[in-house]
CSV table of C-alpha atoms in Angstrom, one decimal:
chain,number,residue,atom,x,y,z
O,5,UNK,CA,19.1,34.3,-9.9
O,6,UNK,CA,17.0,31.2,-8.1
O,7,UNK,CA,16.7,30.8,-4.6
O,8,UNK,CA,17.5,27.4,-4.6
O,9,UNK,CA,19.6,24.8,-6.5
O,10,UNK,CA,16.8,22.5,-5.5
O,11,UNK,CA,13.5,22.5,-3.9
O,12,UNK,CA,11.6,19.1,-2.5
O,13,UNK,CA,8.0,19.6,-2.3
O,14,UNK,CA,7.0,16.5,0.2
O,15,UNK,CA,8.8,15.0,2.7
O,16,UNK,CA,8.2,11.3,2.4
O,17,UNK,CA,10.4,9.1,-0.1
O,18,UNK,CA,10.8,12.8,-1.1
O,19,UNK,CA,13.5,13.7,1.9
O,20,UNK,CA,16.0,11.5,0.8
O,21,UNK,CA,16.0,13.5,-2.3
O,22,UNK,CA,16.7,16.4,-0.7
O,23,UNK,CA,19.2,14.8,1.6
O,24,UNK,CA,21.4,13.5,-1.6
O,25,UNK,CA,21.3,17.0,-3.5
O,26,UNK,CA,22.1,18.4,0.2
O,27,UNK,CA,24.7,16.3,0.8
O,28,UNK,CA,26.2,17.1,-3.2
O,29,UNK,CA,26.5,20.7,-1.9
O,30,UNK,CA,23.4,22.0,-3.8
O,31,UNK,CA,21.6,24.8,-1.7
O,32,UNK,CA,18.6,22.4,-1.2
O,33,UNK,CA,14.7,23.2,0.1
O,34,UNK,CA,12.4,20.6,1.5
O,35,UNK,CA,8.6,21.8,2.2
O,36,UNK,CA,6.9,19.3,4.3
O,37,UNK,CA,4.1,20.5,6.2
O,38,UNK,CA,3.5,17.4,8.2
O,39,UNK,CA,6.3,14.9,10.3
O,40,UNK,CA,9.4,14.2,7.7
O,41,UNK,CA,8.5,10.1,6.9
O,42,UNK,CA,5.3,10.8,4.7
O,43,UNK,CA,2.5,8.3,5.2
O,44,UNK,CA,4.4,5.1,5.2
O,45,UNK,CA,6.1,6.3,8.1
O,46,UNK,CA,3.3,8.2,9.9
O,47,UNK,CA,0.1,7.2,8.1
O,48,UNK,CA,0.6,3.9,6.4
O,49,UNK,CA,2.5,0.8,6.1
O,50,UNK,CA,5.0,1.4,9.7
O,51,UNK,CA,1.9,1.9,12.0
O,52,UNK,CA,-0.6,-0.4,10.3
O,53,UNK,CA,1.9,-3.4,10.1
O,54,UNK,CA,2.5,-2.8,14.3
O,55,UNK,CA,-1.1,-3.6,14.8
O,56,UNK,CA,-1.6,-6.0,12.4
O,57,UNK,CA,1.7,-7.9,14.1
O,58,UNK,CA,-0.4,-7.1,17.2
O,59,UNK,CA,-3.5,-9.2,15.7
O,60,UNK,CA,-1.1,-11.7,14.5
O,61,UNK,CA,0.1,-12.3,18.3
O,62,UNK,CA,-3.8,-12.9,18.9
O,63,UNK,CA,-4.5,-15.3,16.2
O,64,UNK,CA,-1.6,-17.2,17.7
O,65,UNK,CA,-3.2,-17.6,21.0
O,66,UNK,CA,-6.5,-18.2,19.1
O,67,UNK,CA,-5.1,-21.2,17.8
O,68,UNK,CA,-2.8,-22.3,20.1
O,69,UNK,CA,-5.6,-25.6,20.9
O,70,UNK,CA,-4.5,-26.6,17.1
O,71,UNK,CA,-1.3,-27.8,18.6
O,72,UNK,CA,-2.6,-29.0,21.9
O,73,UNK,CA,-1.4,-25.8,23.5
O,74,UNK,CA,-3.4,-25.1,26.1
O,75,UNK,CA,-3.9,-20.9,26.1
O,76,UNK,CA,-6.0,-18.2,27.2
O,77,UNK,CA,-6.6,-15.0,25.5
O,78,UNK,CA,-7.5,-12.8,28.7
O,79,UNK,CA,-7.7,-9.9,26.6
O,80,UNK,CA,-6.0,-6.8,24.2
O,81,UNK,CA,-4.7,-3.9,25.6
O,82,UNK,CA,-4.9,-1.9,22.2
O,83,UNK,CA,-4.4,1.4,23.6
O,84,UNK,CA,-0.8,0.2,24.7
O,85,UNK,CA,-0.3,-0.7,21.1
O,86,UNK,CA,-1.3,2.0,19.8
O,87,UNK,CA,0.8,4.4,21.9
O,88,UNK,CA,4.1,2.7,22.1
O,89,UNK,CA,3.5,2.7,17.8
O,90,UNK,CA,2.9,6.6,18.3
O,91,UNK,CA,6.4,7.1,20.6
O,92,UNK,CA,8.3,4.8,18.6
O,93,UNK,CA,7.6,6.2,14.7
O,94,UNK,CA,7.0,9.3,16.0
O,95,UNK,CA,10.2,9.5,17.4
O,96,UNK,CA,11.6,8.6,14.3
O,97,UNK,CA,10.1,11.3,12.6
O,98,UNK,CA,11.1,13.8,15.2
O,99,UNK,CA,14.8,12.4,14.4
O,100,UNK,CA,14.9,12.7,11.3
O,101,UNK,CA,13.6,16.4,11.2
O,102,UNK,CA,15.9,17.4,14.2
O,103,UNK,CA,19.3,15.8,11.7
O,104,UNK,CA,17.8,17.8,8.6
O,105,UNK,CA,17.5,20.8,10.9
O,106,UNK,CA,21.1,20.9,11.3
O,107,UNK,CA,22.3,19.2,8.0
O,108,UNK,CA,24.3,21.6,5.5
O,109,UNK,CA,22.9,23.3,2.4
O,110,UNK,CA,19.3,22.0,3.7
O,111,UNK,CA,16.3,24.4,4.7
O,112,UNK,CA,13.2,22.8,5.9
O,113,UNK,CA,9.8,24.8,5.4
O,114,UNK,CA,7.2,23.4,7.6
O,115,UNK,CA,4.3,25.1,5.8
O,116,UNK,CA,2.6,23.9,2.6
O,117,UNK,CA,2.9,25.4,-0.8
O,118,UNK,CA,1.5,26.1,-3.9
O,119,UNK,CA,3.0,26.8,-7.5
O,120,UNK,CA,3.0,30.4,-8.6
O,121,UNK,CA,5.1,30.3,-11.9
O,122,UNK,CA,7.3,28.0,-13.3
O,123,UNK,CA,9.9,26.3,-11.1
O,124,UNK,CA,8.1,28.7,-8.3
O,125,UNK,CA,6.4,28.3,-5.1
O,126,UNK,CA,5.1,30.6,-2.3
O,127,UNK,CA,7.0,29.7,1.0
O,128,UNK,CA,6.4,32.4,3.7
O,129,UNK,CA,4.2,34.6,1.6
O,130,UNK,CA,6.7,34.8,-0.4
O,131,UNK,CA,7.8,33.8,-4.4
O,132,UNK,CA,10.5,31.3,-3.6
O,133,UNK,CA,12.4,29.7,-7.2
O,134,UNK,CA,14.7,27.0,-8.1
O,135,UNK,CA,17.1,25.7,-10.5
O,136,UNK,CA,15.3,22.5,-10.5
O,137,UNK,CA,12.1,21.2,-8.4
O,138,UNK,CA,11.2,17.8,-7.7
O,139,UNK,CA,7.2,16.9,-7.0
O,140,UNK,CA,6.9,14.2,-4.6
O,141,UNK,CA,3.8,15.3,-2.5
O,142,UNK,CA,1.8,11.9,-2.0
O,143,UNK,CA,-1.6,10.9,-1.4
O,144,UNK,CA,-4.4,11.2,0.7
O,145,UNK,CA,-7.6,9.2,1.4
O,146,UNK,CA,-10.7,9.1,-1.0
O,147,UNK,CA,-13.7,10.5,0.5
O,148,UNK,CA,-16.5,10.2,-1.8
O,149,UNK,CA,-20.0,12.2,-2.3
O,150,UNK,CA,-21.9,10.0,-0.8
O,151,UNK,CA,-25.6,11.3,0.3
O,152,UNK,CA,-25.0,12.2,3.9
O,153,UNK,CA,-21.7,11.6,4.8
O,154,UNK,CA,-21.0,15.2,5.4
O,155,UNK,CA,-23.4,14.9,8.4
O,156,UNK,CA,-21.7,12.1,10.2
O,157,UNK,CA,-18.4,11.5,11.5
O,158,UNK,CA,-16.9,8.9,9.7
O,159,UNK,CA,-12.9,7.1,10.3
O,160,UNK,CA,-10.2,7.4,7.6
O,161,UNK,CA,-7.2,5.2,7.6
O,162,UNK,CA,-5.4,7.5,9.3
O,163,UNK,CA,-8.0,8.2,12.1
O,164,UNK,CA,-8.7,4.1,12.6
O,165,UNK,CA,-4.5,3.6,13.1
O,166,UNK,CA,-4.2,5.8,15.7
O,167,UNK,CA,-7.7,4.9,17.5
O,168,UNK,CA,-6.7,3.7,21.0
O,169,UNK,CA,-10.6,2.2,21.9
O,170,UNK,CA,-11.5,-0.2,19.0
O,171,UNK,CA,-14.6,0.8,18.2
O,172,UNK,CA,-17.6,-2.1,19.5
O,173,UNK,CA,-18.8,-2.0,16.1
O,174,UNK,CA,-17.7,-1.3,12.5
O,175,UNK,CA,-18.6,-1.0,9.2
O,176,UNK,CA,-15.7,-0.7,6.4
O,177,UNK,CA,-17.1,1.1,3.4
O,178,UNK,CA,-14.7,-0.5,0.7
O,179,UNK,CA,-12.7,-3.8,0.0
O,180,UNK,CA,-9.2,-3.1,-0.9
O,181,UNK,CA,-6.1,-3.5,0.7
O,182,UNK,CA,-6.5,-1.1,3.7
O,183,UNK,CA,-10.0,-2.4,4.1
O,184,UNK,CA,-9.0,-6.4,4.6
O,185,UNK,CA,-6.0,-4.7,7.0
O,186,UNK,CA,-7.9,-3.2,9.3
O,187,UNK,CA,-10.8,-5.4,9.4
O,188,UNK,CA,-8.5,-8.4,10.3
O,189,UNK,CA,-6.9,-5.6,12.8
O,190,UNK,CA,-10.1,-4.5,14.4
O,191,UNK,CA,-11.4,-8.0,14.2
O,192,UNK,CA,-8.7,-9.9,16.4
O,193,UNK,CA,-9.6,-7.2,19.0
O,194,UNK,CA,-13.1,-8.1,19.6
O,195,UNK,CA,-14.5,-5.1,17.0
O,196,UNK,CA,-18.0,-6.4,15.5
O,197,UNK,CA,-16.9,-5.7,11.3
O,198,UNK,CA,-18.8,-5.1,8.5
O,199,UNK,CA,-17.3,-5.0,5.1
O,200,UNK,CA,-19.3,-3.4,2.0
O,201,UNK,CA,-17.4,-3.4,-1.4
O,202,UNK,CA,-19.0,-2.9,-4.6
O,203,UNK,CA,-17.0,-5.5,-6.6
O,204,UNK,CA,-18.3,-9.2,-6.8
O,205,UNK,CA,-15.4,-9.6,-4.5
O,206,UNK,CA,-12.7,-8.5,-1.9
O,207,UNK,CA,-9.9,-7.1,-3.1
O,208,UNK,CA,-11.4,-6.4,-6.8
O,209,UNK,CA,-7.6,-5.7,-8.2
O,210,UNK,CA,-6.0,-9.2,-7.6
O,211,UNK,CA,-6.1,-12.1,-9.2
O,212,UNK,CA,-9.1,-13.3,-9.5
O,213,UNK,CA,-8.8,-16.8,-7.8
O,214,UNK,CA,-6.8,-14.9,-5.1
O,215,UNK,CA,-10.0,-12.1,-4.7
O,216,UNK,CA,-12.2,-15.1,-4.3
O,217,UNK,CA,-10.5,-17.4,-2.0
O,218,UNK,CA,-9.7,-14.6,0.6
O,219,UNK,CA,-13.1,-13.5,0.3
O,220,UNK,CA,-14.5,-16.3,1.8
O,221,UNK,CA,-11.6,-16.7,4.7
O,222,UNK,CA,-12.9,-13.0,5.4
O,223,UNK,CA,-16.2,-13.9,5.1
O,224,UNK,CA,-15.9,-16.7,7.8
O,225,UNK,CA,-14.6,-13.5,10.6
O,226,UNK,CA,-17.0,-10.7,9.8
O,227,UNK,CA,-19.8,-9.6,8.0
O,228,UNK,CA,-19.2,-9.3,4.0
O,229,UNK,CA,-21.3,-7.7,1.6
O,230,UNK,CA,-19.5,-7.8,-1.6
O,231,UNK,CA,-21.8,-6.4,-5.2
O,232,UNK,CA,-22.9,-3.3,-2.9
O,233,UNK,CA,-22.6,0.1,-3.5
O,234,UNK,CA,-22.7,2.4,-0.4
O,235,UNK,CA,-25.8,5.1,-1.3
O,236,UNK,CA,-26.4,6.6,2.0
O,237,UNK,CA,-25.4,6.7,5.8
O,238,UNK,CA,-27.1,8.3,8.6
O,239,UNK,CA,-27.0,8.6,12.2
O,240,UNK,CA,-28.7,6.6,14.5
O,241,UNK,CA,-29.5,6.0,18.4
O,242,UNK,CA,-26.6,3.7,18.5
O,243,UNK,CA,-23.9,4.6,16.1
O,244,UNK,CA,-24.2,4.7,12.2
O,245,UNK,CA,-26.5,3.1,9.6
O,246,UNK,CA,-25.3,2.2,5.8
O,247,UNK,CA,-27.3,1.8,3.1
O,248,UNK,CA,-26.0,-0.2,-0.2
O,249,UNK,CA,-27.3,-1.2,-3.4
O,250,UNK,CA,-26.8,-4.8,-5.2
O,251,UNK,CA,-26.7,-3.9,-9.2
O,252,UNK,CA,-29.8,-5.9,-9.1
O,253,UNK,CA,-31.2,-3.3,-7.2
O,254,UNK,CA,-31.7,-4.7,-4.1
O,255,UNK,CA,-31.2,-2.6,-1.0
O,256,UNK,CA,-29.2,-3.5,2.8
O,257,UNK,CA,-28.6,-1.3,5.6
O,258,UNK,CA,-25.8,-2.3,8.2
O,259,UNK,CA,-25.1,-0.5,11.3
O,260,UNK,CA,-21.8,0.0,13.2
O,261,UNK,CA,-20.5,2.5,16.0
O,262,UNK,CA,-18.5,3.7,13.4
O,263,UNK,CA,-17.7,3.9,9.7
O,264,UNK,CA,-14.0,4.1,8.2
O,265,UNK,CA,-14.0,4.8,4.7
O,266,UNK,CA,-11.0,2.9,2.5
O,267,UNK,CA,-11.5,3.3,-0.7
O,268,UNK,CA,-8.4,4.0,-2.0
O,269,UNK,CA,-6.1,7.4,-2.3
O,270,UNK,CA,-6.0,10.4,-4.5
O,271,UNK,CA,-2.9,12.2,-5.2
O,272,UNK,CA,-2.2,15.6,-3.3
O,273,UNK,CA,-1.8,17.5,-6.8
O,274,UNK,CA,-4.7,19.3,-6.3
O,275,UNK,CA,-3.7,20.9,-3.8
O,276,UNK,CA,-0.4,22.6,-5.5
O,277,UNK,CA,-2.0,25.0,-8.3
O,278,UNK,CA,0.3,22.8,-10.8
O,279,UNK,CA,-0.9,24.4,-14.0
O,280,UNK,CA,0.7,27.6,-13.0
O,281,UNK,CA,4.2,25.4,-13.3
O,282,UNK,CA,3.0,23.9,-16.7
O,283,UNK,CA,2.9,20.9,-15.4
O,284,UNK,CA,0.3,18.1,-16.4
O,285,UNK,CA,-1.8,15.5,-14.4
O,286,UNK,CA,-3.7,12.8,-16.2
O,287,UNK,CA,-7.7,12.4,-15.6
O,288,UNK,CA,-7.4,11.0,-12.1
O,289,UNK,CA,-4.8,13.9,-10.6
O,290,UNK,CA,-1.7,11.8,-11.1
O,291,UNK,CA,1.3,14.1,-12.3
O,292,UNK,CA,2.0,12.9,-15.8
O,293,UNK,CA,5.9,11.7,-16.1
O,294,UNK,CA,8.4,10.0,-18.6
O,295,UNK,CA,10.6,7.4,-18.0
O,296,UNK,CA,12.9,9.5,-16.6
O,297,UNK,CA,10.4,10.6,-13.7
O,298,UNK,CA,10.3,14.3,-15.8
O,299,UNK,CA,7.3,16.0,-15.8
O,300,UNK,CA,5.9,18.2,-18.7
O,301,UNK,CA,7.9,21.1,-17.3
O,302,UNK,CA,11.3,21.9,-17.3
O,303,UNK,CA,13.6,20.4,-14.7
O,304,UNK,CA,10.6,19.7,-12.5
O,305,UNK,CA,10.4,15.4,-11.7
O,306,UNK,CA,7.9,13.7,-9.6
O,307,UNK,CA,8.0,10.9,-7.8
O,308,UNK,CA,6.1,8.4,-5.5
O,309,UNK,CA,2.0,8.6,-5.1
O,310,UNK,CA,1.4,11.7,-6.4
O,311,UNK,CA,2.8,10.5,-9.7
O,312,UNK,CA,0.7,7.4,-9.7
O,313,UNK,CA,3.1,4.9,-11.6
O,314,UNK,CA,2.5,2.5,-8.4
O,315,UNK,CA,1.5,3.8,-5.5
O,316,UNK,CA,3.5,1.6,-2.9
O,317,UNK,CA,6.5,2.8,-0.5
O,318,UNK,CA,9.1,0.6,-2.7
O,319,UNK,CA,8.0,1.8,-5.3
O,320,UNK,CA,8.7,5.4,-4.5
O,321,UNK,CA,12.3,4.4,-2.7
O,322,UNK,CA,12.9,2.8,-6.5
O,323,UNK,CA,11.8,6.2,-7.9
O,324,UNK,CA,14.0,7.9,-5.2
O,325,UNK,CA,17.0,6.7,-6.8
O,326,UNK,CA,16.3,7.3,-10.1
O,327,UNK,CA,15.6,11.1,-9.1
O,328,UNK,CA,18.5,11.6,-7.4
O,329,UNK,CA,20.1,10.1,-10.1
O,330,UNK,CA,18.4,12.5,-12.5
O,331,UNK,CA,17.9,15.7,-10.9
O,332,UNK,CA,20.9,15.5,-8.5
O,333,UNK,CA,23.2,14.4,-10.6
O,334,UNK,CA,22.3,15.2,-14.1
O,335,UNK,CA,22.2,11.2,-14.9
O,336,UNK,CA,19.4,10.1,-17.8
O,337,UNK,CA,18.3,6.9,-16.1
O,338,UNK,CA,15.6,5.3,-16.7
O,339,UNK,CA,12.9,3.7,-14.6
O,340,UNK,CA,12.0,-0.2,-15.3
O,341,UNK,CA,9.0,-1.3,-12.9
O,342,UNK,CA,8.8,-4.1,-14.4
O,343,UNK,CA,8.2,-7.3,-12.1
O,344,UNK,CA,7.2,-4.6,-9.5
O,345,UNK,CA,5.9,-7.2,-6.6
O,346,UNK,CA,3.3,-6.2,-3.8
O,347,UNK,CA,1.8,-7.5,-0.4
O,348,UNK,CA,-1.1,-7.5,2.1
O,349,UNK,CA,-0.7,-7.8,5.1
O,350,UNK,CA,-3.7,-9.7,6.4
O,351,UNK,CA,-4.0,-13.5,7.7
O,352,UNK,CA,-3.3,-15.2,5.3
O,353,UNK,CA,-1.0,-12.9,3.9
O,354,UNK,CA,-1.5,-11.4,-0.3
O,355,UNK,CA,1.3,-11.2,-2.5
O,356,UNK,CA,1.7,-10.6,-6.9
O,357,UNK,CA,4.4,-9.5,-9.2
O,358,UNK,CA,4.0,-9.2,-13.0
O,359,UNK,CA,0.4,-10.1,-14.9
O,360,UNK,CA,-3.1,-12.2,-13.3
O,361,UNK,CA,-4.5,-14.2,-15.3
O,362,UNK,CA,-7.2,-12.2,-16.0
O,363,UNK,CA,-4.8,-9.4,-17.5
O,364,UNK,CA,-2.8,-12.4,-19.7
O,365,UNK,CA,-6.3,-13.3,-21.0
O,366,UNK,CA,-7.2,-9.5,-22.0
O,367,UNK,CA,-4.4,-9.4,-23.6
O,368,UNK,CA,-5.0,-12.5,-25.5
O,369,UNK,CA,-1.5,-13.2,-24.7
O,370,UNK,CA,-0.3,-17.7,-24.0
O,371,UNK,CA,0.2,-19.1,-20.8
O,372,UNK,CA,0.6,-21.6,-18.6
O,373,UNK,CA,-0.3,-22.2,-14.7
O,374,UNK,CA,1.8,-23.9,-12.4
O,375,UNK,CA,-0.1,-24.2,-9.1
O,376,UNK,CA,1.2,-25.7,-5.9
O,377,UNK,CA,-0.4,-25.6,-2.6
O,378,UNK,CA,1.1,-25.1,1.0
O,379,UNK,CA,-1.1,-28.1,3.0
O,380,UNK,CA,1.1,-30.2,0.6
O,381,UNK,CA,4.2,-29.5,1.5
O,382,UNK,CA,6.3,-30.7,4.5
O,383,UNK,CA,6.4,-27.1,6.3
O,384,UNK,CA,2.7,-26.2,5.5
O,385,UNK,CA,1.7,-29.5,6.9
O,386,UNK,CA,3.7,-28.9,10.6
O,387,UNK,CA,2.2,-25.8,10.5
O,388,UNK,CA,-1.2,-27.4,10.1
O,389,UNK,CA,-1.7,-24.7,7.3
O,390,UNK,CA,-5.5,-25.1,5.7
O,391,UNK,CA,-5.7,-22.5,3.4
O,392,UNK,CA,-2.4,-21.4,0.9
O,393,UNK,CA,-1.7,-21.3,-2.6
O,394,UNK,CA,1.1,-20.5,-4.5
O,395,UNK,CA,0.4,-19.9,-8.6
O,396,UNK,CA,3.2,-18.8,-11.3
O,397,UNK,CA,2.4,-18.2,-15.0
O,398,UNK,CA,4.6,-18.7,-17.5
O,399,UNK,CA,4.9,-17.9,-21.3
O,400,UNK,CA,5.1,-21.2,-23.6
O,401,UNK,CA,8.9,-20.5,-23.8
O,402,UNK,CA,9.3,-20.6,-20.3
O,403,UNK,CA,9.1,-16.5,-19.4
O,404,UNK,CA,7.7,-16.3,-15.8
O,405,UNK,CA,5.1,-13.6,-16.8
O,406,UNK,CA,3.8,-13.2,-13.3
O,407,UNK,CA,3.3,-14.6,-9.7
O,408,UNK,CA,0.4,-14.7,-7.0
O,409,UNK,CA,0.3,-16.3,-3.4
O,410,UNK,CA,-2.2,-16.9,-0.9
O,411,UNK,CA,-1.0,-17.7,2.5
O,412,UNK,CA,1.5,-18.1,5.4
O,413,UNK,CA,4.5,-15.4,4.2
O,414,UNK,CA,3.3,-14.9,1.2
O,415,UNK,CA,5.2,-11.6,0.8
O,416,UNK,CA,8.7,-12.9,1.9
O,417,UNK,CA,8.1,-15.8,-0.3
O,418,UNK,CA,7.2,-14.2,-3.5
O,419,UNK,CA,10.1,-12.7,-3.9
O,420,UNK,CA,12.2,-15.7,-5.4
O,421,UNK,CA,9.9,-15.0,-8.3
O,422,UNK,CA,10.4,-11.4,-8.2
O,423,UNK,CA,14.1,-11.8,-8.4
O,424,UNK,CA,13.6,-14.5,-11.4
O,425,UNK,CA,12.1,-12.2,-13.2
O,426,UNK,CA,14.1,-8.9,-12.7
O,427,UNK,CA,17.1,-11.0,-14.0
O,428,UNK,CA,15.7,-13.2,-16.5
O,429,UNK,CA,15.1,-16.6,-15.3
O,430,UNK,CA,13.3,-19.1,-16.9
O,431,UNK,CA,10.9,-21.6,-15.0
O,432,UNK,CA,13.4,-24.5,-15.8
O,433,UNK,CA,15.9,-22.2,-13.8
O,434,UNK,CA,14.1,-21.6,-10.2
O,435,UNK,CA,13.2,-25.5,-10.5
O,436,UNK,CA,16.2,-26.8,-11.1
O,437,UNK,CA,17.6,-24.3,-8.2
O,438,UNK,CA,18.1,-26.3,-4.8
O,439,UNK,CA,15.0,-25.2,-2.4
O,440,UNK,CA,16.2,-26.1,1.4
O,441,UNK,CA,13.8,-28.9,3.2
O,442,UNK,CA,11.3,-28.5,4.5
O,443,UNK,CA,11.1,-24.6,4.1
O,444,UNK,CA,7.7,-22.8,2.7
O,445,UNK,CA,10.0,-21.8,-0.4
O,446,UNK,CA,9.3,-25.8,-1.1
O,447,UNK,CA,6.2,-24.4,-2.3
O,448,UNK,CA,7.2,-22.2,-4.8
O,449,UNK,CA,9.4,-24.7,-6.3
O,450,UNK,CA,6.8,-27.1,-6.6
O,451,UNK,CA,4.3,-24.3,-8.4
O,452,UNK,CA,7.5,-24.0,-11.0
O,453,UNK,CA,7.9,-27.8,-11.4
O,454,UNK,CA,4.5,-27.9,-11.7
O,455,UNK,CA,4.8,-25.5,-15.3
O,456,UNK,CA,8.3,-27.9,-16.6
O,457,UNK,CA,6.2,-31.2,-15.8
């Protein structure tokens, strides 16, 4: 006899699991040690897009003269940012756990666990079991072994969001997505950034025309070192010092008030005892799972970061429905991520959906490139945008293989491309679709006209 129909190990994308096979009338567990919302809602994307809409409001002002508008910046009152953020998402979190609280067939355990046996966890010293267990415990940040950074203090992600001083001085040891966030963040409040990032560019993982044209808009706010390797940090008189090393060998040291670390995330698997379950992670912690979202062990799924088939909040609201789907309600669907887009959030804004370039040529697989860029179009040009790109590659037969962009709304505009090629759209199709005038989406269309021309 199990204790439980189902049991919910995380409480992110992870809750709403829980909810469904609640709301089925399953006798359902959710063990979340932290506030219900996971890191999108309390760590991640919720709180770092307030302050980077916060740093957008500045670069506004900033270039307000662009447009003969005469304003003054008279200065950032970050702290009040950062706690109306805290009241508002934490009092969605609160919310939520105070509903589950006193939702039917649901027990929260506010405690963190750890596999014992198969389909069993310890929950209040004791061996709790169910009928069927879902994995969805997420992610953390990556803290390296580099030589003395156990000495120092040092800022994660989730220390720098919730920082209400910005610090006078900053170096960011990494170059990916949370790096280029929070530098632009900390930037447009008067922060002094340093970026160090091992790759010959920022944001290694995108495109590679993308990676190099936002590395030099970066480059033009703040310090960038990029083809450095962070060795060593110390403490100094005045904050921290940062030593890197080219892979010629040569040697920097930076210093900064601070150091935040963003590097990336590791899954929270190690942290669970899985192999007493039976069930498998590959060589970087992710928990191995099938199409289906099953892991190697009986009627236990995964889902969302700790999984690692994409490790973004749509992503695991995607895999949420295909769990509930599975688990819940005994379906056998499948998951397609296919044409699975993502964004960053920085000025300009990042976006991609399907293959780069660089991945097509790997692959030794035919393309074309159809470019089109914002300053040409009617919109980009009343907006006085400089710097914006929009780039869609296409098989010879007129596939859409993938999609980047570089610039104002990047994210919203990308997704035309996205929804092309979820359904099946050909490049002859989105160009010969009606774009409004003189929208940004002009720009996309003309990248598309640009492959049928």
């Amino acid at each position: 006899m199990t204790d439980f129909d189902v049991l919910v190990v995380g409480g992110g994308t992870g809750n709403n699991v829980a909810a469904a096979a609640a709301d089925a009338g399953l006798d359902t567990a959710l063990v979340e040690p932290g506030p219900l919302g996971g890191t999108c809602l309390n760590r991640g994307c919720n709180p770092s897009k307030v302050l980077v809409q916060a740093a957008n409001a500045v670069t506004h002002v900033r270039e307000a003269e662009r447009f003969h508008v005469d304003a003054t910046l008279e200065g950032v009152d970050h702290a009040a940012v950062v706690d109306e953020m805290d009241d508002l998402l934490g009092g969605i979190a609160a919310d939520m756990e105070a509903r589950y609280r006193g939702k039917d067939d649901l027990t929260l355990f506010k405690e963190r666990t750890r596999f014992v046996d198969e389909r069993t966890v310890e929950l209040d010293g004791d061996a709790v079991t169910a009928e069927k267990v879902v994995v969805a415990a997420g992610s953390r940040p990556i803290v390296p072994p580099i030589d003395g950074l156990d000495g120092v203090d040092y800022l994660t992600s989730r220390d720098a969001l919730y920082r209400r001083e910005p610090p006078e001085s900053l170096v960011i040891v990494g170059g990916g997505y949370i790096a280029v966030e929070l530098g632009y963040v900390f930037e447009s409040v008067g922060t002094d950034v340093t970026v160090v990032e091992m790759m010959d560019t920022l944001l290694p993982r995108e495109d590679g025309e993308v990676a190099a044209a936002f590395t030099e808009i970066a480059a033009d706010r703040h310090d960038v070192y990029t083809g450095h390797r962070v060795t060593a940090v110390e403490e100094t008189a005045d904050g921290h010092a940062v030593r890197a090393e080219s892979k010629f060998g040569d040697e920097i040291t930076v210093e900064g008030s601070e150091i935040l670390l963003a590097l990336g995330r590791r899954p929270n698997s190690d942290t669970l005892d899985l192999d007493a379950a039976g069930i498998e992670v590959d060589e970087d912690g992710f928990v191995e799972t099938d199409e289906y979202l099953r892991t190697t062990a009986t009627n236990v799924w995964a889902q969302g970061d700790v999984a690692g088939n994409a490790l973004f909040k749509h992503t695991g609201d995607y895999e949420t429905e295909h769990t509930i789907a599975n688990a819940v309600h005994g379906e056998h669907r499948a998951v397609d991520l296919s044409a699975n887009p993502h964004a960053i959030f920085t000025a300009p804004q990042i976006a991609g959906v399907g293959a780069t370039q660089e991945a097509l040529d790997d692959e030794g697989t035919p393309y074309d490139v159809g470019r089109a860029y914002y300053a040409d179009s009617a919109m980009g040009r009343a907006k006085k945008l400089d710097h914006g790109f929009v780039k869609v590659l296409a098989a010879p037969d007129g596939e859409i293989l993938g999609a980047q962009a570089l610039g104002y709304e990047a994210s919203t505009l990308l997704h035309e491309v996205v929804l092309a090629m979820r359904t099946g759209l050909t490049v002859d199709d989105v160009a010969d679709t009606i774009h409004a005038h003189p929208t940004l989406s002009k720009v996309v269309e003309a990248a598309v006209q640009d492959l049928t021309n």
